[in-house]
PDB file of C-alpha atoms in Angstrom:
ATOM      1  CA  LEU U 277       6.378  -5.033   0.942  1.00 77.00           C
ATOM      2  CA  ASN U 278       5.986  -2.041  -1.315  1.00 86.00           C
ATOM      3  CA  PHE U 279       2.725  -2.877  -3.036  1.00 89.00           C
ATOM      4  CA  TYR U 280       2.988   0.134  -5.362  1.00 89.00           C
ATOM      5  CA  GLU U 281       6.272  -1.163  -6.781  1.00 90.00           C
ATOM      6  CA  TYR U 282       4.774  -4.647  -7.085  1.00 89.00           C
ATOM      7  CA  LEU U 283       1.834  -3.310  -9.109  1.00 88.00           C
ATOM      8  CA  LYS U 284       4.194  -1.242 -11.227  1.00 88.00           C
ATOM      9  CA  SER U 285       6.548  -4.155 -11.939  1.00 90.00           C
ATOM     10  CA  SER U 286       3.693  -6.517 -12.772  1.00 89.00           C
ATOM     11  CA  LYS U 287       2.206  -3.827 -15.050  1.00 89.00           C
ATOM     12  CA  ALA U 288      -1.219  -4.086 -13.465  1.00 88.00           C
ATOM     13  CA  THR U 289      -3.934  -2.397 -15.456  1.00 87.00           C
ATOM     14  CA  LYS U 290      -6.262   0.284 -14.166  1.00 85.00           C
ATOM     15  CA  LYS U 291      -9.146  -2.207 -14.445  1.00 88.00           C
ATOM     16  CA  GLN U 292      -7.304  -4.727 -12.278  1.00 90.00           C
ATOM     17  CA  THR U 293      -6.642  -2.137  -9.596  1.00 90.00           C
ATOM     18  CA  GLN U 294     -10.257  -0.929  -9.695  1.00 91.00           C
ATOM     19  CA  ASP U 295     -11.439  -4.524  -9.400  1.00 93.00           C
ATOM     20  CA  PHE U 296      -9.240  -4.984  -6.328  1.00 92.00           C
ATOM     21  CA  ILE U 297     -10.462  -1.741  -4.749  1.00 93.00           C
ATOM     22  CA  GLU U 298     -14.071  -2.864  -5.199  1.00 95.00           C
ATOM     23  CA  SER U 299     -13.352  -6.456  -4.122  1.00 95.00           C
ATOM     24  CA  PRO U 300     -14.425  -8.092  -0.869  1.00 96.00           C
ATOM     25  CA  THR U 301     -10.727  -8.513  -0.032  1.00 95.00           C
ATOM     26  CA  ALA U 302     -10.166  -4.752   0.051  1.00 95.00           C
ATOM     27  CA  ALA U 303     -13.378  -4.317   2.050  1.00 96.00           C
ATOM     28  CA  ASN U 304     -12.187  -6.920   4.564  1.00 96.00           C
ATOM     29  CA  LEU U 305      -8.804  -5.176   4.850  1.00 96.00           C
ATOM     30  CA  SER U 306     -10.605  -1.913   5.493  1.00 96.00           C
ATOM     31  CA  ASN U 307     -12.817  -3.521   8.168  1.00 95.00           C
ATOM     32  CA  LEU U 308      -9.787  -5.100   9.829  1.00 95.00           C
ATOM     33  CA  ILE U 309      -8.017  -1.739   9.874  1.00 96.00           C
ATOM     34  CA  MET U 310     -11.066  -0.122  11.503  1.00 94.00           C
ATOM     35  CA  ASP U 311     -11.219  -2.936  14.088  1.00 93.00           C
ATOM     36  CA  LEU U 312      -7.538  -2.476  14.895  1.00 94.00           C
ATOM     37  CA  ASP U 313      -8.070   1.292  15.177  1.00 93.00           C
ATOM     38  CA  ASP U 314     -10.849   0.693  17.706  1.00 91.00           C
ATOM     39  CA  TYR U 315      -8.732  -1.870  19.568  1.00 91.00           C
ATOM     40  CA  LEU U 316      -5.850   0.591  19.792  1.00 91.00           C
ATOM     41  CA  GLU U 317      -8.188   3.356  20.926  1.00 89.00           C
ATOM     42  CA  GLY U 318      -9.504   1.221  23.777  1.00 85.00           C
ATOM     43  CA  GLY U 319     -12.663   1.724  25.744  1.00 81.00           C
ATOM     44  CA  SER U 320     -14.973  -0.017  28.149  1.00 84.00           C
ATOM     45  CA  ASP U 321     -18.150  -0.484  26.088  1.00 86.00           C
ATOM     46  CA  GLU U 322     -19.302  -3.831  24.681  1.00 89.00           C
ATOM     47  CA  ILE U 323     -17.674  -3.397  21.263  1.00 87.00           C
ATOM     48  CA  HIS U 324     -14.264  -2.639  22.761  1.00 87.00           C
ATOM     49  CA  LYS U 325     -14.592  -5.645  25.083  1.00 90.00           C
ATOM     50  CA  GLN U 326     -15.160  -7.882  22.055  1.00 92.00           C
ATOM     51  CA  LEU U 327     -12.183  -6.338  20.289  1.00 90.00           C
ATOM     52  CA  ARG U 328      -9.974  -6.912  23.337  1.00 90.00           C
ATOM     53  CA  GLU U 329     -11.096 -10.533  23.334  1.00 91.00           C
ATOM     54  CA  ALA U 330     -10.409 -10.894  19.599  1.00 91.00           C
ATOM     55  CA  TYR U 331      -7.092  -9.014  19.452  1.00 90.00           C
ATOM     56  CA  GLY U 332      -5.921  -9.333  23.053  1.00 89.00           C
ATOM     57  CA  HIS U 333      -3.138 -11.692  22.000  1.00 93.00           C
ATOM     58  CA  LEU U 334      -1.536  -8.752  20.153  1.00 91.00           C
ATOM     59  CA  SER U 335       0.386  -6.125  22.013  1.00 93.00           C
ATOM     60  CA  LYS U 336      -0.579  -2.551  21.135  1.00 93.00           C
ATOM     61  CA  PRO U 337       2.718  -1.829  19.325  1.00 94.00           C
ATOM     62  CA  HIS U 338       2.362  -5.041  17.302  1.00 96.00           C
ATOM     63  CA  ALA U 339      -1.290  -4.245  16.467  1.00 94.00           C
ATOM     64  CA  ARG U 340      -0.197  -0.767  15.362  1.00 95.00           C
ATOM     65  CA  LYS U 341       2.451  -2.242  13.044  1.00 96.00           C
ATOM     66  CA  ILE U 342      -0.070  -4.641  11.502  1.00 95.00           C
ATOM     67  CA  ARG U 343      -2.581  -1.832  11.046  1.00 96.00           C
ATOM     68  CA  ASN U 344      -0.005   0.399   9.353  1.00 96.00           C
ATOM     69  CA  TYR U 345       1.144  -2.439   7.093  1.00 95.00           C
ATOM     70  CA  LEU U 346      -2.383  -3.226   5.919  1.00 95.00           C
ATOM     71  CA  TYR U 347      -3.216   0.445   5.440  1.00 96.00           C
ATOM     72  CA  LYS U 348      -0.057   0.912   3.359  1.00 95.00           C
ATOM     73  CA  ILE U 349      -1.250  -1.849   1.007  1.00 94.00           C
ATOM     74  CA  LEU U 350      -4.550  -0.042   0.458  1.00 94.00           C
ATOM     75  CA  GLU U 351      -2.799   3.325   0.082  1.00 95.00           C
ATOM     76  CA  ASP U 352      -0.459   1.893  -2.547  1.00 93.00           C
ATOM     77  CA  VAL U 353      -3.363   0.485  -4.562  1.00 93.00           C
ATOM     78  CA  TRP U 354      -5.251   3.801  -4.374  1.00 92.00           C
ATOM     79  CA  ARG U 355      -2.135   5.721  -5.428  1.00 92.00           C
ATOM     80  CA  TYR U 356      -1.386   3.330  -8.310  1.00 90.00           C
ATOM     81  CA  GLU U 357      -4.991   3.547  -9.509  1.00 89.00           C
ATOM     82  CA  LYS U 358      -4.821   7.339  -9.389  1.00 88.00           C
ATOM     83  CA  ASP U 359      -1.521   7.359 -11.278  1.00 85.00           C
ATOM     84  CA  LYS U 360      -2.994   5.138 -13.997  1.00 80.00           C
ATOM     85  CA  ARG U 361      -5.752   7.656 -14.749  1.00 75.00           C
ATOM     86  CA  PRO U 362      -5.348   9.055 -18.206  1.00 73.00           C
ATOM     87  CA  GLY U 363      -4.419  12.698 -18.489  1.00 65.00           C
ATOM     88  CA  ARG U 364      -5.545  15.150 -21.109  1.00 61.00           C
ATOM     89  CA  LYS U 365      -4.246  14.540 -24.569  1.00 62.00           C
ATOM     90  CA  LYS U 366      -2.117  17.358 -25.868  1.00 63.00           C
ATOM     91  CA  LEU U 367      -3.291  19.010 -29.012  1.00 65.00           C
ATOM     92  CA  SER U 368      -0.800  18.934 -31.809  1.00 67.00           C
ATOM     93  CA  SER U 369       0.143  22.334 -33.145  1.00 64.00           C
ATOM     94  CA  LYS U 370      -0.182  22.856 -36.874  1.00 58.00           C
TER      95      LYS U 370
END
């Protein structure tokens, strides 16, 4: 899934992309990515034990693929939003 191309083909507006970036869905994706980062990092403290319990059914390579996939979605939205920013208007010469 190339989310950037999807946004481009559906002609999403800057407002729609900003709404998504500020949405709880994007925040949940970000939290999931951070959890997967911590799971992949490993450790023996209480937080890492909970993450191993939650994501233990995933192998590390599979968790890494999921993490990269989700991060790519967020990156594509950020890039599309940045590309939709208006540039300076050129002055017409007289």
